[in-house]
Each structure stands twice: as structure tokens, then as C-alpha cells.
Tab-separated table of C-alpha atoms in Angstrom:
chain	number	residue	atom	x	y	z
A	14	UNK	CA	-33.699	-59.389	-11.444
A	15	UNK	CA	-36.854	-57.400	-10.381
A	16	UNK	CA	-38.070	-55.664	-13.287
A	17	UNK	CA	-40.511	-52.670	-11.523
A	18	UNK	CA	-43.111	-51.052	-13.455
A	19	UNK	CA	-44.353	-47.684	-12.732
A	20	UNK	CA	-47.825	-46.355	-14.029
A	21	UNK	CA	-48.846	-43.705	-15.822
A	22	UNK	CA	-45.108	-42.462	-16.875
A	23	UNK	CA	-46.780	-38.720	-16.413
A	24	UNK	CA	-49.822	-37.418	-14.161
A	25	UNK	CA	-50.942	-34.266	-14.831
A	26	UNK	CA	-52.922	-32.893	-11.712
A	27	UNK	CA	-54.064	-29.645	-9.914
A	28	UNK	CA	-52.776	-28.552	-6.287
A	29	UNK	CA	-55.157	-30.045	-3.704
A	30	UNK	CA	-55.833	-33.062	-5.952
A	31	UNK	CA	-55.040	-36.824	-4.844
A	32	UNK	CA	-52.482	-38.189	-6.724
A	33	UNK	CA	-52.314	-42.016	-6.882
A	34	UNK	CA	-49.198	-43.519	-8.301
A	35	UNK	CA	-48.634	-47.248	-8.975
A	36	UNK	CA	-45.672	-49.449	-8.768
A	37	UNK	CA	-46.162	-53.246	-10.065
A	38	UNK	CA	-43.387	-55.801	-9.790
A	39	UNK	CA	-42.475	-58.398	-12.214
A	40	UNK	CA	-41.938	-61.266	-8.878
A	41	UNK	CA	-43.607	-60.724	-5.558
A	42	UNK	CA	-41.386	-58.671	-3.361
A	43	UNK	CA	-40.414	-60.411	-0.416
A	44	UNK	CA	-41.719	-58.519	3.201
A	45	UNK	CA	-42.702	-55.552	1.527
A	46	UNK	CA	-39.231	-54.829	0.888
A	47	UNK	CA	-40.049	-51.522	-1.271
A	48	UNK	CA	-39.312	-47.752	-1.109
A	49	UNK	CA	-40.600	-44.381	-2.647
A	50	UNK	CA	-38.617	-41.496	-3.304
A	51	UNK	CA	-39.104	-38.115	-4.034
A	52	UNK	CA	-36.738	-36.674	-6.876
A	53	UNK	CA	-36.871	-32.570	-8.005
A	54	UNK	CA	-34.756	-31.122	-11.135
A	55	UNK	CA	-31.001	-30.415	-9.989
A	56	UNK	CA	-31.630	-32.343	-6.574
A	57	UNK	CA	-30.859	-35.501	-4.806
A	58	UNK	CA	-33.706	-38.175	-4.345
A	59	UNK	CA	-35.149	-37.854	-0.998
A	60	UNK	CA	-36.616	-40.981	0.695
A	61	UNK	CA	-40.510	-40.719	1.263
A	62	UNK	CA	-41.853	-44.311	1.951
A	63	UNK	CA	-39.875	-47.479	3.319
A	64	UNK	CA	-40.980	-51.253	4.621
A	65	UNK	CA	-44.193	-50.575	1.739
A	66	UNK	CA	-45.999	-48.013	3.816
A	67	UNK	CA	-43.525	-46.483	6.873
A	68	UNK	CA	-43.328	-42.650	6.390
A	69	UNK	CA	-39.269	-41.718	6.244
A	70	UNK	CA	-38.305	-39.155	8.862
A	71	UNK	CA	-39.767	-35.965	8.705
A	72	UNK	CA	-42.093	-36.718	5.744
A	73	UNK	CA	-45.825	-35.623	5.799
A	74	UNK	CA	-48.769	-37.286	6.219
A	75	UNK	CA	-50.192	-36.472	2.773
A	76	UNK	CA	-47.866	-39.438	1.809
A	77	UNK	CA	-48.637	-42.311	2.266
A	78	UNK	CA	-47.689	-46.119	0.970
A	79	UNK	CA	-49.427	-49.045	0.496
A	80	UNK	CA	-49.240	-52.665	-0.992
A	81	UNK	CA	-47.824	-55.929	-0.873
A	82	UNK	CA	-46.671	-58.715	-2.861
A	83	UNK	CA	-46.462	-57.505	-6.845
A	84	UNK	CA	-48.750	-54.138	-6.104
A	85	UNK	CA	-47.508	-51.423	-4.591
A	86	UNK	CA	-49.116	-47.426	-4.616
A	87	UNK	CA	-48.023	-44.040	-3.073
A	88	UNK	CA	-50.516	-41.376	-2.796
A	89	UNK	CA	-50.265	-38.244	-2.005
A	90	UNK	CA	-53.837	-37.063	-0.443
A	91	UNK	CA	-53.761	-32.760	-1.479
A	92	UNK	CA	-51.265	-32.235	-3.393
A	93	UNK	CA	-48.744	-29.324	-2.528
A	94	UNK	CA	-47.109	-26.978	-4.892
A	95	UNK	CA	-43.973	-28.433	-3.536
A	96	UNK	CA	-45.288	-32.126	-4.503
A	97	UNK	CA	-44.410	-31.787	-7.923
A	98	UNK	CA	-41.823	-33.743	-8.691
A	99	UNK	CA	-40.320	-37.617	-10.366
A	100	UNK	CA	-41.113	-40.109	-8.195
A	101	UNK	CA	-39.336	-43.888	-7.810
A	102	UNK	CA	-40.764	-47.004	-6.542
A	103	UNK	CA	-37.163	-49.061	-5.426
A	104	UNK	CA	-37.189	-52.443	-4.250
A	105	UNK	CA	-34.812	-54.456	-1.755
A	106	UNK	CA	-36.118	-57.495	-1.244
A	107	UNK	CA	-33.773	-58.967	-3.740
A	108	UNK	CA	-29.475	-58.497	-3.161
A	109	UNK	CA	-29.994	-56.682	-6.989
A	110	UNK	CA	-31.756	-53.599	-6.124
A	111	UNK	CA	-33.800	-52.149	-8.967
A	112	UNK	CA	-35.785	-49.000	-9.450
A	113	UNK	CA	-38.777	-48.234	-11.129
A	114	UNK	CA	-38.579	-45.979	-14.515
A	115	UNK	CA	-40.287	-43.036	-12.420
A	116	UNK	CA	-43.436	-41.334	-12.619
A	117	UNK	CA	-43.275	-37.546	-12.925
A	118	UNK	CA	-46.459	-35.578	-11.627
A	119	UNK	CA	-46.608	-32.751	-13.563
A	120	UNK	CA	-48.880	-29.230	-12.510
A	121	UNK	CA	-52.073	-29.310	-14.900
B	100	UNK	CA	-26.460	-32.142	10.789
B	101	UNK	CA	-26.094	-35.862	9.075
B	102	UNK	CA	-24.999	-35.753	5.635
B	103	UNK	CA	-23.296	-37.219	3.434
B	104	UNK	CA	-20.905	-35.629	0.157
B	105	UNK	CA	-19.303	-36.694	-2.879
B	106	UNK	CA	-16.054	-35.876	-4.581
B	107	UNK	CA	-14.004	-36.938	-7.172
B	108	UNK	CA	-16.070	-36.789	-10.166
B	109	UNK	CA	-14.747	-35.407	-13.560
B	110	UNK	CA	-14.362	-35.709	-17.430
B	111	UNK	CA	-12.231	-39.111	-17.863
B	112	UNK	CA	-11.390	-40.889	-21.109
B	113	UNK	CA	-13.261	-44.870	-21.819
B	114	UNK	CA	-10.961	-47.592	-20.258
B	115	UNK	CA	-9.103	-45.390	-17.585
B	116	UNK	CA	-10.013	-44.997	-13.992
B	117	UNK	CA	-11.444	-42.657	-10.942
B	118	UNK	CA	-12.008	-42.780	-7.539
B	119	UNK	CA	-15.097	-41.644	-6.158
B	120	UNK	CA	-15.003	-40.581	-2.544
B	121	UNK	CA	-18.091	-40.047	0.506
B	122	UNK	CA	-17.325	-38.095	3.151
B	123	UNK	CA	-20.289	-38.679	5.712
B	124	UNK	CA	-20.686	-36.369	8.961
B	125	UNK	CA	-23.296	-36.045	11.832
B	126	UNK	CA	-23.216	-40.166	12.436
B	127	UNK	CA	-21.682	-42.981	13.692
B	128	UNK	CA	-20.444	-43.861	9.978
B	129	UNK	CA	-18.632	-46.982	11.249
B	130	UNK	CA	-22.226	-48.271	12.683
B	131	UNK	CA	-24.179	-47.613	8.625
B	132	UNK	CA	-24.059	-49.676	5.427
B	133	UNK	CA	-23.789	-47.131	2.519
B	134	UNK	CA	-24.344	-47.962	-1.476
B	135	UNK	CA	-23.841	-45.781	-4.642
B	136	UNK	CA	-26.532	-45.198	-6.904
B	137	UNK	CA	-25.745	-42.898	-10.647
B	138	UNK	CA	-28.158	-41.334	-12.632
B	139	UNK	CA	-27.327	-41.256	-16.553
B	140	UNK	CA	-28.521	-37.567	-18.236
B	141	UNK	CA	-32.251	-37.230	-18.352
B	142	UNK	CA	-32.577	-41.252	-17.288
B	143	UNK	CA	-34.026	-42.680	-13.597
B	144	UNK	CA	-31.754	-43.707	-10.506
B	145	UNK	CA	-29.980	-47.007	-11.023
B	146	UNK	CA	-28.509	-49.142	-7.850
B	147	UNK	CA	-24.534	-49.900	-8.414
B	148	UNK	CA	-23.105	-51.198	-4.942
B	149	UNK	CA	-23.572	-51.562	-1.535
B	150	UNK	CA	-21.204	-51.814	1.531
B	151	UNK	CA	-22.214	-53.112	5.319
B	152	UNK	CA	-20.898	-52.449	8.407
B	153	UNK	CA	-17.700	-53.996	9.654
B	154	UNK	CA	-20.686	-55.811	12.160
B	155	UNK	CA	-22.058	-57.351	9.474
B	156	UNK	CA	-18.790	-58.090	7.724
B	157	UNK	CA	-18.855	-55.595	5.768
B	158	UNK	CA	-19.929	-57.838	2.356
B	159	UNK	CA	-20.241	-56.266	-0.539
B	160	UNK	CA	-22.507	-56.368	-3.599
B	161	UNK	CA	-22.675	-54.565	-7.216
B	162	UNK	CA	-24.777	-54.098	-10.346
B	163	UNK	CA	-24.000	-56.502	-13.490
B	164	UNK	CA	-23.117	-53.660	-15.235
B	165	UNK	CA	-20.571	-52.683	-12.738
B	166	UNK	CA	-19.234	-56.407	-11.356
B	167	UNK	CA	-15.641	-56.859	-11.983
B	168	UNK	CA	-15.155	-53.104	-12.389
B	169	UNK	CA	-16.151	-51.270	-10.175
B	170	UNK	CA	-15.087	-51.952	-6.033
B	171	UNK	CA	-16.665	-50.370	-3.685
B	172	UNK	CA	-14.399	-49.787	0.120
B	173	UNK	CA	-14.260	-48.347	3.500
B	174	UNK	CA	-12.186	-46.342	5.625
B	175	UNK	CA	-14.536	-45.957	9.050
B	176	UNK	CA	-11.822	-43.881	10.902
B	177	UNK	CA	-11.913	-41.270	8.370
B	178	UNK	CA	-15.972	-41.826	7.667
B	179	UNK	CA	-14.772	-42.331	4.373
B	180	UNK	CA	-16.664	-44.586	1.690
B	181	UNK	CA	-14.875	-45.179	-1.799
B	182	UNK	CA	-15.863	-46.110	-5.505
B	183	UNK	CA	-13.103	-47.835	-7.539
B	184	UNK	CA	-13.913	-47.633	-11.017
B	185	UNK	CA	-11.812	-48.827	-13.521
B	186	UNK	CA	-12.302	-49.917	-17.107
B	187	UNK	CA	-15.294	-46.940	-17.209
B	188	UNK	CA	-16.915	-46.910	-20.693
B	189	UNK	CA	-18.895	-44.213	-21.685
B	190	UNK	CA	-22.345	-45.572	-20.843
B	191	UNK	CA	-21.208	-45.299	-16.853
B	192	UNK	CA	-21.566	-41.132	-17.482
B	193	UNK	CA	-23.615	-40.508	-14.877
B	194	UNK	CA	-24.060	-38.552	-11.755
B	195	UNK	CA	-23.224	-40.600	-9.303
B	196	UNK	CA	-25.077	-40.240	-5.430
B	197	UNK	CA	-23.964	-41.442	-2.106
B	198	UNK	CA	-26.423	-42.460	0.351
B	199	UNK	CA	-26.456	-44.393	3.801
B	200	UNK	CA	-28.217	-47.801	4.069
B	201	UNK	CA	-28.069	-50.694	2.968
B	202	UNK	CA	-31.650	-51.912	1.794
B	203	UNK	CA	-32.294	-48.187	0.693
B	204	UNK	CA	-31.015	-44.816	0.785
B	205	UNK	CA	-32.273	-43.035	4.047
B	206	UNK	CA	-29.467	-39.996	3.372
B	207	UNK	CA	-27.710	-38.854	0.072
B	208	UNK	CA	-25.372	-36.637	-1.254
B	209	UNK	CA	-25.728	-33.865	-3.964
B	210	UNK	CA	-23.752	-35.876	-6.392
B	211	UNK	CA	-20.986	-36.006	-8.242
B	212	UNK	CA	-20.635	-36.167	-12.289
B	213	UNK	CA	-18.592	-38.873	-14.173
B	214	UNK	CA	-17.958	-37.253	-18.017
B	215	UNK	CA	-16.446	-40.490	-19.675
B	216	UNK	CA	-15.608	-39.471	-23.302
B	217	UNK	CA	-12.725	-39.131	-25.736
């Protein structure tokens, strides 16, 4: 199983700032087989980032992915009120998809 | 509009059974893998199964925690997919999403919660 890592558990950041979450993999993660999702209190995850760094339908440009391999990061370049929120790093490069822990970004 | 909504959650006792049901709309459903994912209170997402497309045989996969319990099924004329679970112990509480795809979840469902206590 892929054991994903997500770092820090909690950023604490301003609207406007750039917000750089990481997602580190315990195996390399074949073809950039990794996706970020979006997750608010009471709601449904919402699919931000797939293939590493392909913006999901109807997703802004502030987001963006990038990595490969065992390192992966979203960042979010001005944050939004809106962008505050749990984030997941997900991989599927393996038959046993597995999740990051999450990473909640938090209104300083 | 494409979406996708669960039913059939509720407050069952450990070692009985429910059927979870997603009713998908706005798609070709028989052309889309779909998958379950839960979320225990207060914890992160956690993958449980995934179904493909009768194209791609429609092969199925689950979770450890969930193999031999849980089955996952289709119905494509009704745009249908179904969770078996049987044997539930209390650590599957959870809300449990539905989402298309196979590799990831490109559309999900609001959820539905699985109580399983005494």
C-alpha cells in the first residue's frame, strides 16, 4: 500500500497569500497517477487537480499541481475567502487507492 | 446537470447488513466506472471499492478493510450503482460518498451516513 504524507497538517494564512501544500509518497507513484481535492465542512470533496498537475473542470487557475515521482505540491497562488478549506492529496497509480491525512488551511 | 446521489444509509446494529444505493443522472452511466469512498466522524476520505464499465469488464476491486464484506454491483439500465455490506462492525460508521471514475472521483454525491451501533 501507498502510505501518502501530507505536510504541515494545518496552514494558517491570510486571503491573497500563496499557499503551498505538500504531498510526499512512501513509493514513487507510477505516471503521476495523483489527485487533489478540495473538501469544506458539511460538503462533498470536490476534485481540483488530476494526472499531478491537470486542472479538473471548471477549477481556477489559482490552483495549480505539480510533481512527480514521491513529491507532489498544490498551490494555490492568492488565496480566496472561498479557498479555505481540508485538502487531500489521493493517489491511483496503485489498484489500492489511498489518501493523504489532509491538510486544512485555516484563515490567520 | 450530472450528478450523482446516495441512499440507503441508516443506524444498523454490528454484524447485520445494508444496501447502499447511487442513483447517477445527466450521463451515459453505462459508459463510467464509479467507486465508494466513506469518511469516519471528524477523520479524512478513505477509498473502499471501485466498479468499471461493462467495456472494461466491469472488474471490481475493494479496500482490505472491506474485502470479503462488502460487494460492490451494477444495474446500467437503471444508472444504478450498489454497496453490499454485510458483516458491518462499528468501525465502518462512516459517511459514505459516491463518485464517478475509476482512478479518481471526477463527480460525487452528498453522502449518505452508516450509524453501526448496538
Amino acid at each position: 500500500e501507498i502510505v501518502l504524507t501530507q505536510s504541515p497538517g494545518t496552514l494558517s494564512l491570510s486571503p491573497g497569500e500563496r499557499a503551498t501544500l505538500s504531498c510526499r509518497a512512501s513509493q514513487s507513484v507510477s505516471s503521476s497517477y495523483l489527485a487533489w481535492y478540495q473538501q469544506k465542512p458539511g460538503q462533498a470533496p470536490r476534485l481540483l487537480i488530476y494526472g499531478a498537475s491537470s486542472r479538473a473542470t471548471g477549477i481556477p487557475d489559482r490552483f495549480s499541481g505539480s510533481g512527480s515521482g514521491t513529491d507532489f505540491t498544490l498551490t494555490i497562488s492568492r488565496l480566496e475567502p472561498e479557498d479555505f478549506a481540508v485538502y487531500y492529496c489521493q493517489q491511483y497509480g496503485s489498484s489500492l487507492r489511498t489518501f493523504g491525512q489532509g491538510t486544512k488551511v485555516e484563515i490567520k | 446537470e450530472v450528478q450523482v446521489v446516495e441512499s440507503g444509509g441508516g443506524l444498523v446494529q454490528p454484524g447485520r447488513s445494508l444496501r447502499l444505493s447511487c442513483t447517477a443522472s445527466g450521463f451515459t452511466f453505462g459508459d463510467y466506472a464509479m467507486s465508494w469512498f466513506r469518511q469516519a466522524p471528524g477523520k479524512g476520505l478513505e477509498w473502499v471499492s471501485f466498479i468499471r464499465s461493462k467495456d472494461f469488464g466491469g472488474t471490481t476491486d475493494y479496500a482490505a478493510s472491506v474485502r470479503g464484506r462488502f460487494t460492490i454491483s451494477r444495474e446500467d439500465s437503471k444508472s444504478i450503482a450498489y454497496l453490499q455490506m454485510n458483516s458491518l462492525k462499528t468501525e465502518d460508521t462512516a459517511v459514505y460518498y459516491c463518485a464517478r471514475g475509476y482512478s479518481y472521483g471526477s463527480v460525487w454525491g452528498q453522502g449518505t451516513l452508516v450509524t453501526v451501533s448496538s
